[in-house]
C-alpha cells in the first residue's frame, strides 16, 4: 500500500495552524499599537504584576525542588519503615488544584479558624496580641502552589534516581561516602536534566494560575488579564498583557534548556541491576518518614478533612450542585473526545512521517500546553468574535436572518480553548502507544488496509486503545479542574464546579464551596491512582528481579 503523504501532511498542518490561532492572535495584538488602557496599566500596576509573578514563580520553583528532590531520593535509594506507602502517597496532592487548597487553608488558618482558636485557648492571648503569618499573601499563594506542584519534580527525579547504575553509588560507598554524601556527589548531578524539567513544569503551572492569586488578592498577570477584559472592557489591553506573559513563559522554557546546557549524562556502569538501598534506622528513619509524610499530609489530607468538615457543617451540597456537575461532565466529556481525536491524527502523522511536515506540525501543535489558560482565552475570543460578526453580517445581508453569537455564545469556543491547552497531554499518551508498535505491525497494517486512515482505524486503534483511553481520561480530569479559560469563555449562566467553587469562595461562602471543591479533588484522584498503580507494579518488578551475576 502506498501512503498518500499529501493528505496526511495537509491534515496535520491544518490542525496545527488552527490550534496556533489563539497564540498568534495574542502576539499580533502588540503590532497594532498599545491601547490607552494598557498604557495606563503599564504606568500604574504593570511593574507590580511583573514583580509579583516572577517572585511567585521563584518561590514555587525553590519550594518544589526543596520538597520533591529529597522525597524522590529517599523513596528510590533508601529503605525505611513505610517507604512503599509514602512513595505512593507523595503523588496525592496532584489531585487537588492549588485554588482548592487556598479555599481550605483560608478558613483553617484565619483568625477565627481552628488553628488560631486553639492557640488562643492554650495561651490565653486575645486576637491581635500575637503575630501569626497571613495566608492570604504572596508567600501564602506560593505555599499553596508548592504543595500541589512538587509531585512534578518528585516523579521525574524519582524516575531518574531509579535508573542509576549500581556502579556509581557503589564506588561512592567504597570511598567512604554516606547516604547524603553519595546523593550530593553522584545522584544529584546526574539528575540535573530531570530536575530542570520538573521545575519548568512547576513554573508553567504557576504562570497559568488564576484561582489562587485571585482569591488571595495577589496582583499578577492572570488577574490583570481578567480585569482588563471584564473590568475595563478592553480586549486589546488584555491581549497585550497576555503577550507579555507569553514572553515570560518562553523565557522560562529557554532557562530550562540553558540549565540542561550541552552536557550529556552518560553512565558507563552496569544498569542491569538495582543499586542496594541505604538502610535508614533510628533517627535517620524518623527523619525520612517525616520528610516524606508532611507534603502529602499538608497537600492533600488536611485540605480534604477541612473541606469535608465544611461540607458537613453546610448540610450538604447546594441545590445548584447537580447542574454544575452536569455542566462540568458535559464539557469534560466533549473535550476528551475532541482533543483525543486530534491527538490521534497528529500522533499518527508524526509516526508515519516524522521528518516531514506532518511530524513537525504535530510537535508545533502541542506548544499550547505551555501557555496559561487566561492567555488562550484572550486569544480565542478575538478570532471567534470576528468570525461570529462575519457570519452575522453575511446572514443578515444575504438571507435576512439574525444568527446571533454562533461560536462565542455557546461552548464551541471553550472546547477549542481546551484543545489548544491540553492537546499535548493527549498527544504524549497516544504517541507513546503508537511508538510501541513494531515495524512488523506497521508493515502488516499497510498490507491489510486500503489507506492510512483505514490502517489507523482497523489496525492501530484497537492495539493502542489503552493509551487512547488514558489520554481521554487525563484530558477529562484537566478540564474538570480548569478555571481561568472556563471563567472567561463560558456561556451565560453556564457555571462548572470550578467556577461555582471560585464564586462561593470569593463571596466568603467557604462551606458552599466545599462540595464542588471535593468533587474536583475526587476527579483528580483518578490519574493519581493510575500513577500509584504504575509505581507499585514497577517497584514489584524491580524488587522481584534478582541481581544478575
Short mmCIF file of C-alpha atoms in Angstrom, two decimals:
data_model
loop_
_atom_site.label_atom_id
_atom_site.label_comp_id
_atom_site.label_asym_id
_atom_site.label_seq_id
_atom_site.Cartn_x
_atom_site.Cartn_y
_atom_site.Cartn_z
CA UNK A 1 0.00 0.00 0.00
CA UNK A 2 1.35 3.38 -0.95
CA UNK A 3 0.79 6.03 1.72
CA UNK A 4 -0.71 9.26 0.47
CA UNK A 5 1.58 11.74 2.24
CA UNK A 6 -0.07 14.86 0.93
CA UNK A 7 -3.41 14.16 2.64
CA UNK A 8 -1.66 13.26 5.88
CA UNK A 9 0.55 16.34 5.76
CA UNK A 10 -2.35 18.65 4.96
CA UNK A 11 -4.49 17.26 7.78
CA UNK A 12 -1.71 17.64 10.35
CA UNK A 13 -0.74 21.09 9.09
CA UNK A 14 -4.34 22.35 9.08
CA UNK A 15 -4.89 21.16 12.64
CA UNK A 16 -1.60 22.67 13.84
CA UNK A 17 -2.32 26.03 12.22
CA UNK A 18 -5.83 26.10 13.65
CA UNK A 19 -4.51 25.47 17.15
CA UNK A 20 -1.88 28.18 16.70
CA UNK A 21 -4.50 30.87 16.01
CA UNK A 22 -5.02 31.94 19.67
CA UNK A 23 -1.31 32.38 20.38
CA UNK A 24 -0.80 34.22 17.08
CA UNK A 25 -3.78 36.46 17.85
CA UNK A 26 -2.30 37.47 21.20
CA UNK A 27 1.16 38.13 19.79
CA UNK A 28 -0.20 40.21 16.90
CA UNK A 29 -2.01 42.50 19.34
CA UNK A 30 1.31 44.22 20.05
CA UNK A 31 1.86 45.13 16.39
CA UNK A 32 -1.32 47.24 16.14
CA UNK A 33 -0.18 49.70 18.82
CA UNK A 34 -0.82 49.90 22.54
CA UNK A 35 -4.31 50.63 23.80
CA UNK A 36 -4.92 53.56 26.22
CA UNK A 37 -5.96 51.13 28.95
CA UNK A 38 -2.74 49.15 28.55
CA UNK A 39 -0.72 52.39 28.68
CA UNK A 40 -2.48 53.26 31.94
CA UNK A 41 -1.85 49.79 33.37
CA UNK A 42 1.80 49.99 32.33
CA UNK A 43 2.23 53.21 34.30
CA UNK A 44 0.42 52.01 37.42
CA UNK A 45 0.18 48.25 38.07
CA UNK A 46 2.30 46.52 35.42
CA UNK A 47 5.53 46.69 37.48
CA UNK A 48 3.64 45.11 40.39
CA UNK A 49 2.33 42.36 38.09
CA UNK A 50 5.87 41.61 36.92
CA UNK A 51 7.43 41.59 40.39
CA UNK A 52 4.66 39.51 41.95
CA UNK A 53 4.54 36.98 39.12
CA UNK A 54 8.30 36.46 38.98
CA UNK A 55 8.55 36.33 42.78
CA UNK A 56 5.78 33.75 42.88
CA UNK A 57 7.48 31.62 40.24
CA UNK A 58 10.83 31.87 42.03
CA UNK A 59 9.36 30.83 45.39
CA UNK A 60 7.44 27.93 43.86
CA UNK A 61 10.41 26.61 41.90
CA UNK A 62 12.57 26.73 45.04
CA UNK A 63 9.81 25.07 47.07
CA UNK A 64 9.14 22.18 44.69
CA UNK A 65 12.87 21.44 44.48
CA UNK A 66 13.29 21.53 48.26
CA UNK A 67 10.37 19.13 48.77
CA UNK A 68 10.48 16.98 45.66
CA UNK A 69 14.18 16.12 45.36
CA UNK A 70 14.78 14.74 48.89
CA UNK A 71 11.47 12.85 48.80
CA UNK A 72 12.37 11.29 45.44
CA UNK A 73 15.82 10.24 46.60
CA UNK A 74 14.64 8.85 49.93
CA UNK A 75 11.90 6.71 48.36
CA UNK A 76 14.08 5.46 45.49
CA UNK A 77 17.51 4.97 47.09
CA UNK A 78 16.79 4.37 50.79
CA UNK A 79 14.93 1.78 52.82
CA UNK A 80 12.91 2.81 55.85
CA UNK A 81 9.63 1.97 57.53
CA UNK A 82 6.60 2.83 55.41
CA UNK A 83 8.59 3.63 52.28
CA UNK A 84 6.21 1.90 49.85
CA UNK A 85 3.15 3.62 51.27
CA UNK A 86 4.82 7.03 51.28
CA UNK A 87 6.17 6.76 47.71
CA UNK A 88 2.57 6.44 46.55
CA UNK A 89 1.10 8.99 48.97
CA UNK A 90 3.51 11.66 47.73
CA UNK A 91 1.57 11.75 44.44
CA UNK A 92 -1.82 12.54 46.00
CA UNK A 93 -1.51 16.37 46.03
CA UNK A 94 -1.70 16.28 42.22
CA UNK A 95 -5.42 15.54 42.65
CA UNK A 96 -6.18 18.95 44.14
CA UNK A 97 -5.82 22.26 42.26
CA UNK A 98 -3.99 24.98 44.16
CA UNK A 99 -7.14 27.09 44.42
CA UNK A 100 -8.89 24.29 46.33
CA UNK A 101 -6.06 24.29 48.88
CA UNK A 102 -6.39 28.07 49.08
CA UNK A 103 -10.09 27.79 49.97
CA UNK A 104 -9.37 25.15 52.62
CA UNK A 105 -6.44 26.88 54.32
CA UNK A 106 -8.01 30.36 54.20
CA UNK A 107 -10.59 29.28 56.75
CA UNK A 108 -8.37 26.81 58.58
CA UNK A 109 -5.68 29.43 59.32
CA UNK A 110 -7.91 32.50 59.68
CA UNK A 111 -8.18 34.47 62.90
CA UNK A 112 -11.30 32.54 63.87
CA UNK A 113 -10.23 29.22 62.41
CA UNK A 114 -9.39 26.13 64.47
CA UNK A 115 -5.62 26.73 64.50
CA UNK A 116 -5.68 30.24 65.96
CA UNK A 117 -8.60 29.45 68.25
CA UNK A 118 -6.60 26.55 69.71
CA UNK A 119 -3.57 28.84 70.05
CA UNK A 120 -5.59 31.43 71.97
CA UNK A 121 -7.13 28.73 74.18
CA UNK A 122 -3.68 27.42 75.11
CA UNK A 123 -2.01 30.78 75.72
CA UNK A 124 -4.86 32.99 76.89
CA UNK A 125 -3.99 35.58 74.26
CA UNK A 126 -6.57 37.71 72.53
CA UNK A 127 -6.88 38.43 68.84
CA UNK A 128 -4.28 40.99 67.81
CA UNK A 129 -1.94 40.33 70.75
CA UNK A 130 0.30 37.95 68.80
CA UNK A 131 1.80 37.60 65.35
CA UNK A 132 0.51 34.91 63.00
CA UNK A 133 1.54 34.52 59.36
CA UNK A 134 -1.03 35.80 56.87
CA UNK A 135 -2.00 33.02 54.48
CA UNK A 136 -3.71 35.44 52.07
CA UNK A 137 -0.45 36.81 50.76
CA UNK A 138 2.12 36.17 48.07
CA UNK A 139 4.09 33.71 50.25
CA UNK A 140 0.79 32.01 51.10
CA UNK A 141 -0.07 31.64 47.42
CA UNK A 142 3.44 30.28 46.76
CA UNK A 143 2.96 27.72 49.53
CA UNK A 144 -0.37 26.52 48.09
CA UNK A 145 1.15 26.14 44.63
CA UNK A 146 4.23 24.40 46.02
CA UNK A 147 2.15 21.84 47.88
CA UNK A 148 0.32 20.75 44.72
CA UNK A 149 3.17 21.09 42.20
CA UNK A 150 6.09 19.37 43.94
CA UNK A 151 4.96 15.96 42.53
CA UNK A 152 6.21 17.08 39.10
CA UNK A 153 9.76 17.23 40.44
CA UNK A 154 9.22 14.18 42.64
CA UNK A 155 8.07 11.94 39.79
CA UNK A 156 10.76 12.99 37.31
CA UNK A 157 13.56 12.91 39.87
CA UNK A 158 12.42 9.56 41.24
CA UNK A 159 12.42 8.04 37.75
CA UNK A 160 15.96 9.33 37.24
CA UNK A 161 17.23 8.03 40.57
CA UNK A 162 15.73 4.59 39.90
CA UNK A 163 17.55 4.39 36.56
CA UNK A 164 21.00 4.96 38.08
CA UNK A 165 23.59 2.28 37.66
CA UNK A 166 24.79 0.43 40.71
CA UNK A 167 28.46 1.09 39.90
CA UNK A 168 28.46 4.82 40.62
CA UNK A 169 26.82 4.53 44.02
CA UNK A 170 28.92 1.52 44.98
CA UNK A 171 32.06 3.48 44.11
CA UNK A 172 30.88 6.28 46.38
CA UNK A 173 30.34 3.78 49.20
CA UNK A 174 33.80 2.27 48.72
CA UNK A 175 35.23 5.77 49.09
CA UNK A 176 33.51 6.07 52.46
CA UNK A 177 30.62 8.28 51.39
CA UNK A 178 27.45 8.07 53.44
CA UNK A 179 23.91 8.31 52.05
CA UNK A 180 23.74 12.10 51.83
CA UNK A 181 27.33 12.48 50.64
CA UNK A 182 26.64 9.97 47.84
CA UNK A 183 23.47 11.88 47.00
CA UNK A 184 25.26 15.20 46.56
CA UNK A 185 28.32 13.71 44.84
CA UNK A 186 26.66 11.25 42.43
CA UNK A 187 22.86 11.24 42.27
CA UNK A 188 22.12 14.97 42.24
CA UNK A 189 24.48 15.96 39.38
CA UNK A 190 23.19 13.12 37.18
CA UNK A 191 19.56 14.13 37.86
CA UNK A 192 20.00 17.74 36.75
CA UNK A 193 18.04 17.40 33.46
CA UNK A 194 15.09 15.80 35.27
CA UNK A 195 15.12 18.49 37.96
CA UNK A 196 15.19 21.24 35.33
CA UNK A 197 12.24 19.67 33.51
CA UNK A 198 10.22 19.32 36.73
CA UNK A 199 10.97 22.87 37.80
CA UNK A 200 9.95 24.15 34.35
CA UNK A 201 6.61 22.34 34.60
CA UNK A 202 6.00 23.89 38.02
CA UNK A 203 6.89 27.33 36.63
CA UNK A 204 4.42 26.89 33.73
CA UNK A 205 1.63 25.98 36.15
CA UNK A 206 2.48 28.97 38.35
CA UNK A 207 2.36 31.36 35.41
CA UNK A 208 -1.05 29.91 34.49
CA UNK A 209 -2.60 30.06 37.98
CA UNK A 210 -5.57 32.35 38.42
CA UNK A 211 -7.72 30.92 41.21
CA UNK A 212 -5.11 31.04 43.99
CA UNK A 213 -3.71 34.52 43.30
CA UNK A 214 -7.19 35.90 42.71
CA UNK A 215 -8.59 34.52 45.96
CA UNK A 216 -5.55 35.59 47.99
CA UNK A 217 -5.62 39.07 46.46
CA UNK A 218 -2.18 38.88 44.85
CA UNK A 219 -1.96 41.14 41.77
CA UNK A 220 -0.46 39.01 39.00
CA UNK A 221 -0.61 38.77 35.23
CA UNK A 222 -3.56 36.37 35.17
CA UNK A 223 -5.67 38.59 37.43
CA UNK A 224 -4.62 41.63 35.39
CA UNK A 225 -5.70 39.96 32.14
CA UNK A 226 -9.08 39.11 33.63
CA UNK A 227 -9.53 42.65 34.96
CA UNK A 228 -8.55 44.25 31.64
CA UNK A 229 -11.13 42.14 29.83
CA UNK A 230 -14.08 42.36 32.23
CA UNK A 231 -13.49 45.42 34.41
CA UNK A 232 -12.04 47.72 31.73
CA UNK A 233 -13.86 46.03 28.83
CA UNK A 234 -10.73 46.30 26.69
CA UNK A 235 -9.86 43.06 24.89
CA UNK A 236 -6.82 44.69 23.27
CA UNK A 237 -5.31 45.60 26.65
CA UNK A 238 -5.95 42.05 27.87
CA UNK A 239 -4.23 40.64 24.79
CA UNK A 240 -1.23 42.91 25.24
CA UNK A 241 -0.86 41.88 28.88
CA UNK A 242 -1.16 38.27 27.72
CA UNK A 243 1.62 38.81 25.16
CA UNK A 244 3.98 39.87 27.96
CA UNK A 245 3.07 36.74 29.90
CA UNK A 246 3.83 34.63 26.82
CA UNK A 247 7.26 36.25 26.78
CA UNK A 248 7.91 35.21 30.38
CA UNK A 249 6.75 31.66 29.63
CA UNK A 250 9.12 31.50 26.65
CA UNK A 251 11.92 32.82 28.86
CA UNK A 252 11.23 30.09 31.42
CA UNK A 253 11.48 27.44 28.71
CA UNK A 254 14.77 28.90 27.49
CA UNK A 255 16.14 28.92 31.04
CA UNK A 256 15.18 25.26 31.38
CA UNK A 257 17.15 24.43 28.25
CA UNK A 258 20.05 26.57 29.47
CA UNK A 259 20.01 24.72 32.81
CA UNK A 260 20.49 21.47 30.95
CA UNK A 261 23.11 23.08 28.71
CA UNK A 262 25.10 20.96 26.29
CA UNK A 263 26.08 18.50 28.94
CA UNK A 264 25.44 14.84 28.29
CA UNK A 265 24.93 12.44 31.17
CA UNK A 266 26.22 9.01 30.22
CA UNK A 267 26.71 6.28 32.78
CA UNK A 268 29.26 3.64 31.98
CA UNK A 269 28.34 1.45 34.91
CA UNK A 270 26.05 -1.54 34.87
CA UNK A 271 22.34 -0.83 34.70
CA UNK A 272 21.19 -4.47 34.74
CA UNK A 273 20.71 -4.46 38.50
CA UNK A 274 19.30 -2.07 41.03
CA UNK A 275 21.68 -0.36 43.46
CA UNK A 276 21.33 -1.60 47.03
CA UNK A 277 19.24 0.78 49.09
CA UNK A 278 20.71 2.65 52.02
CA UNK A 279 19.26 1.20 55.20
CA UNK A 280 17.98 4.00 57.45
CA UNK A 281 17.42 3.28 61.12
CA UNK A 282 16.81 5.24 64.28
CA UNK A 283 16.59 8.99 63.91
CA UNK A 284 17.51 8.80 60.23
CA UNK A 285 14.45 6.66 59.62
CA UNK A 286 12.31 9.08 61.61
CA UNK A 287 13.66 11.99 59.58
CA UNK A 288 12.93 10.18 56.30
CA UNK A 289 9.40 9.33 57.39
CA UNK A 290 8.81 12.94 58.42
CA UNK A 291 10.21 14.39 55.19
CA UNK A 292 8.07 12.07 53.05
CA UNK A 293 4.84 12.27 55.06
CA UNK A 294 4.48 16.01 55.67
CA UNK A 295 3.99 17.02 51.98
CA UNK A 296 1.01 14.68 51.34
CA UNK A 297 -0.44 15.47 54.77
CA UNK A 298 -0.48 19.22 54.18
CA UNK A 299 -1.01 18.96 50.42
CA UNK A 300 -3.91 16.50 50.48
CA UNK A 301 -5.05 15.10 53.82
CA UNK A 302 -5.54 18.35 55.75
CA UNK A 303 -7.38 20.18 52.91
CA UNK A 304 -9.62 17.17 52.33
CA UNK A 305 -10.50 16.96 56.03
CA UNK A 306 -11.15 20.72 56.24
CA UNK A 307 -13.40 20.67 53.19
CA UNK A 308 -15.18 17.57 54.47
CA UNK A 309 -15.91 19.29 57.78
CA UNK A 310 -17.17 22.39 55.96
CA UNK A 311 -19.42 20.21 53.82
CA UNK A 312 -20.92 18.57 56.90
CA UNK A 313 -21.46 21.95 58.57
CA UNK A 314 -23.24 23.28 55.48
CA UNK A 315 -25.68 20.37 55.47
CA UNK A 316 -24.56 19.02 52.11
CA UNK A 317 -24.25 20.35 48.54
CA UNK A 318 -26.32 23.29 47.37
CA UNK A 319 -29.30 22.74 45.09
CA UNK A 320 -27.26 24.00 42.13
CA UNK A 321 -24.58 21.36 42.65
CA UNK A 322 -26.19 18.87 40.23
CA UNK A 323 -26.38 21.49 37.47
CA UNK A 324 -22.74 22.48 37.99
CA UNK A 325 -21.71 18.82 37.96
CA UNK A 326 -23.60 18.14 34.73
CA UNK A 327 -22.02 21.19 33.09
CA UNK A 328 -18.55 20.07 34.13
CA UNK A 329 -19.11 16.50 32.97
CA UNK A 330 -20.52 17.74 29.64
CA UNK A 331 -17.56 19.99 28.91
CA UNK A 332 -15.01 17.43 30.09
CA UNK A 333 -16.61 14.61 28.11
CA UNK A 334 -16.83 16.56 24.83
CA UNK A 335 -13.31 17.94 25.25
CA UNK A 336 -11.90 14.48 25.99
CA UNK A 337 -13.34 13.09 22.73
CA UNK A 338 -12.36 16.08 20.56
CA UNK A 339 -8.85 16.54 21.96
CA UNK A 340 -8.04 12.82 21.90
CA UNK A 341 -9.24 12.55 18.29
CA UNK A 342 -6.99 15.44 17.30
CA UNK A 343 -4.07 13.92 19.17
CA UNK A 344 -4.65 10.60 17.42
CA UNK A 345 -4.43 12.24 13.99
CA UNK A 346 -1.28 14.20 14.86
CA UNK A 347 0.43 11.27 16.58
CA UNK A 348 -0.28 9.03 13.59
CA UNK A 349 1.07 11.68 11.22
CA UNK A 350 4.22 12.02 13.33
CA UNK A 351 4.75 8.25 13.34
CA UNK A 352 4.25 7.79 9.62
CA UNK A 353 6.26 10.84 8.52
CA UNK A 354 8.42 12.00 11.46
CA UNK A 355 10.81 14.14 9.41
CA UNK A 356 8.24 15.57 7.02
CA UNK A 357 5.79 18.39 7.51
CA UNK A 358 3.38 16.16 9.40
CA UNK A 359 5.86 15.34 12.15
CA UNK A 360 6.90 18.95 12.63
CA UNK A 361 3.26 20.08 12.68
CA UNK A 362 2.47 17.58 15.45
CA UNK A 363 5.27 18.94 17.63
CA UNK A 364 4.26 22.54 16.95
CA UNK A 365 0.60 21.90 17.81
CA UNK A 366 1.48 20.76 21.33
CA UNK A 367 3.06 24.09 22.34
CA UNK A 368 -0.24 25.40 23.73
CA UNK A 369 0.23 23.42 26.94
CA UNK A 370 2.96 25.86 27.99
CA UNK A 371 0.66 28.87 27.59
CA UNK A 372 -1.61 29.92 30.50
CA UNK A 373 -5.34 29.38 30.17
CA UNK A 374 -6.11 33.08 30.53
CA UNK A 375 -3.85 33.83 27.55
CA UNK A 376 -5.51 31.15 25.44
CA UNK A 377 -8.94 32.52 26.39
CA UNK A 378 -8.00 36.01 25.21
CA UNK A 379 -6.54 34.59 22.01
CA UNK A 380 -9.69 32.57 21.32
CA UNK A 381 -12.17 35.37 22.00
CA UNK A 382 -10.77 37.76 19.39
CA UNK A 383 -10.84 35.46 16.32
CA UNK A 384 -14.10 33.79 17.33
CA UNK A 385 -15.82 37.15 17.87
CA UNK A 386 -14.63 38.29 14.43
CA UNK A 387 -15.93 35.05 12.93
CA UNK A 388 -19.30 35.50 14.65
CA UNK A 389 -19.56 39.07 13.38
CA UNK A 390 -18.74 37.96 9.84
CA UNK A 391 -21.34 35.21 9.90
CA UNK A 392 -23.97 37.55 11.35
CA UNK A 393 -23.22 40.20 8.70
CA UNK A 394 -23.43 37.75 5.78
CA UNK A 395 -26.55 36.05 7.13
CA UNK A 396 -28.30 39.38 7.62
CA UNK A 397 -27.44 40.81 4.19
CA UNK A 398 -27.86 37.62 2.15
CA UNK A 399 -30.68 35.77 3.91
CA UNK A 400 -32.13 38.47 6.15
CA UNK A 401 -31.62 36.26 9.20
CA UNK A 402 -30.02 37.21 12.51
CA UNK A 403 -27.73 34.42 13.66
CA UNK A 404 -26.53 35.97 16.91
CA UNK A 405 -23.40 34.56 18.53
CA UNK A 406 -22.82 31.16 16.94
CA UNK A 407 -19.41 30.32 18.41
CA UNK A 408 -18.77 32.66 21.34
CA UNK A 409 -22.36 32.26 22.59
CA UNK A 410 -22.02 28.52 23.12
CA UNK A 411 -19.41 26.01 24.23
CA UNK A 412 -17.57 25.84 20.89
CA UNK A 413 -15.03 28.46 21.96
CA UNK A 414 -14.45 26.60 25.22
CA UNK A 415 -13.86 23.27 23.50
CA UNK A 416 -11.42 24.94 21.11
CA UNK A 417 -9.53 26.53 24.01
CA UNK A 418 -9.33 23.15 25.76
CA UNK A 419 -7.95 21.64 22.56
CA UNK A 420 -5.15 24.20 22.49
CA UNK A 421 -4.42 23.78 26.19
CA UNK A 422 -4.48 20.01 26.54
CA UNK A 423 -3.55 18.57 23.16
CA UNK A 424 0.00 17.97 24.43
CA UNK A 425 -1.34 15.84 27.31
CA UNK A 426 -3.26 13.57 24.94
CA UNK A 427 -0.52 13.60 22.30
CA UNK A 428 2.06 12.31 24.75
CA UNK A 429 -0.08 9.33 25.78
CA UNK A 430 -1.30 8.43 22.27
CA UNK A 431 2.17 8.96 20.80
CA UNK A 432 3.70 6.63 23.39
CA UNK A 433 1.22 3.94 22.39
CA UNK A 434 1.97 4.30 18.70
CA UNK A 435 5.74 4.29 19.25
CA UNK A 436 5.44 0.82 20.81
CA UNK A 437 4.16 -0.56 17.51
CA UNK A 438 6.91 -2.68 15.93
CA UNK A 439 7.92 -2.34 12.26
CA UNK A 440 6.28 -5.71 11.56
CA UNK A 441 2.93 -4.42 12.79
CA UNK A 442 3.31 -1.29 10.66
CA UNK A 443 4.08 -3.43 7.63
CA UNK A 444 1.11 -5.69 8.25
CA UNK A 445 -1.14 -2.63 8.64
CA UNK A 446 -0.06 -1.32 5.24
CA UNK A 447 -0.75 -4.69 3.62
CA UNK A 448 -4.17 -5.15 5.22
CA UNK A 449 -5.51 -1.61 4.88
CA UNK A 450 -6.68 0.40 1.88
CA UNK A 451 -5.10 3.67 3.04
CA UNK A 452 -3.51 5.39 6.05
CA UNK A 453 -6.82 6.25 7.70
CA UNK A 454 -8.10 2.71 7.19
CA UNK A 455 -4.91 1.39 8.78
CA UNK A 456 -5.34 3.75 11.70
CA UNK A 457 -8.91 2.69 12.41
CA UNK A 458 -8.63 -1.05 11.67
CA UNK A 459 -5.15 -1.90 12.95
CA UNK A 460 -3.56 0.77 15.14
CA UNK A 461 -6.56 1.99 17.12
CA UNK A 462 -7.56 -1.43 18.55
CA UNK A 463 -3.94 -2.05 19.60
CA UNK A 464 -3.41 1.31 21.29
CA UNK A 465 -6.89 1.64 22.82
CA UNK A 466 -5.48 1.67 26.42
CA UNK A 467 -3.25 4.63 25.54
CA UNK A 468 -6.16 6.40 23.85
CA UNK A 469 -8.42 5.86 26.86
CA UNK A 470 -5.66 7.11 29.19
CA UNK A 471 -5.29 10.25 27.07
CA UNK A 472 -9.04 10.88 27.17
CA UNK A 473 -9.08 10.37 30.94
CA UNK A 474 -6.22 12.83 31.51
CA UNK A 475 -7.92 15.48 29.36
CA UNK A 476 -11.21 14.85 31.15
CA UNK A 477 -9.64 15.45 34.57
CA UNK A 478 -7.71 18.53 33.42
CA UNK A 479 -10.89 20.11 32.04
CA UNK A 480 -12.75 19.38 35.28
CA UNK A 481 -10.10 21.39 37.18
CA UNK A 482 -9.57 24.20 34.65
CA UNK A 483 -10.66 27.65 35.86
CA UNK A 484 -9.37 30.80 34.03
CA UNK A 485 -10.25 29.85 30.45
CA UNK A 486 -13.63 28.48 31.53
CA UNK A 487 -14.34 31.61 33.56
CA UNK A 488 -13.66 33.87 30.56
CA UNK A 489 -15.25 31.81 27.77
CA UNK A 490 -18.24 30.07 29.32
CA UNK A 491 -21.74 30.85 28.02
CA UNK A 492 -24.02 32.98 30.18
CA UNK A 493 -25.28 31.15 33.28
CA UNK A 494 -23.18 28.07 32.47
CA UNK A 495 -21.17 27.53 35.65
CA UNK A 496 -18.97 24.49 36.23
CA UNK A 497 -17.77 23.02 39.51
CA UNK A 498 -14.56 25.08 39.33
CA UNK A 499 -16.45 28.32 38.67
CA UNK A 500 -19.01 27.59 41.38
CA UNK A 501 -16.25 26.94 43.92
CA UNK A 502 -14.49 30.13 42.87
CA UNK A 503 -17.69 32.20 43.12
CA UNK A 504 -18.64 30.83 46.52
CA UNK A 505 -15.12 31.32 47.89
CA UNK A 506 -14.94 34.87 46.51
CA UNK A 507 -18.15 35.63 48.43
CA UNK A 508 -16.61 34.03 51.56
CA UNK A 509 -19.17 31.21 51.48
CA UNK A 510 -16.50 28.59 52.03
CA UNK A 511 -18.92 25.96 53.30
CA UNK A 512 -20.81 26.16 49.99
CA UNK A 513 -17.53 25.88 48.08
CA UNK A 514 -16.70 22.61 49.84
CA UNK A 515 -18.91 20.31 47.73
CA UNK A 516 -17.69 21.43 44.27
CA UNK A 517 -14.10 21.52 45.55
CA UNK A 518 -14.30 17.95 46.85
CA UNK A 519 -15.88 16.82 43.58
CA UNK A 520 -12.93 18.30 41.67
CA UNK A 521 -10.50 16.54 44.01
CA UNK A 522 -12.39 13.26 43.56
CA UNK A 523 -11.99 13.55 39.78
CA UNK A 524 -8.29 14.34 40.18
CA UNK A 525 -7.70 11.20 42.24
CA UNK A 526 -8.30 9.02 39.15
CA UNK A 527 -4.99 9.76 37.39
CA UNK A 528 -3.23 9.63 40.75
CA UNK A 529 -4.49 6.07 41.18
CA UNK A 530 -3.14 5.20 37.74
CA UNK A 531 0.25 6.65 38.68
CA UNK A 532 0.25 4.83 42.02
CA UNK A 533 -0.57 1.53 40.31
CA UNK A 534 2.21 2.12 37.82
CA UNK A 535 4.70 2.85 40.61
CA UNK A 536 3.56 -0.23 42.53
CA UNK A 537 3.93 -2.57 39.53
CA UNK A 538 7.32 -1.04 38.70
CA UNK A 539 8.53 -1.47 42.26
CA UNK A 540 7.38 -5.09 42.35
CA UNK A 541 9.17 -5.79 39.11
CA UNK A 542 12.41 -4.22 40.32
CA UNK A 543 12.31 -5.85 43.71
CA UNK A 544 11.41 -9.26 42.29
CA UNK A 545 14.27 -9.31 39.79
CA UNK A 546 17.36 -10.88 41.38
CA UNK A 547 20.75 -9.24 40.82
CA UNK A 548 22.47 -10.56 37.73
CA UNK A 549 25.92 -12.05 38.20
#
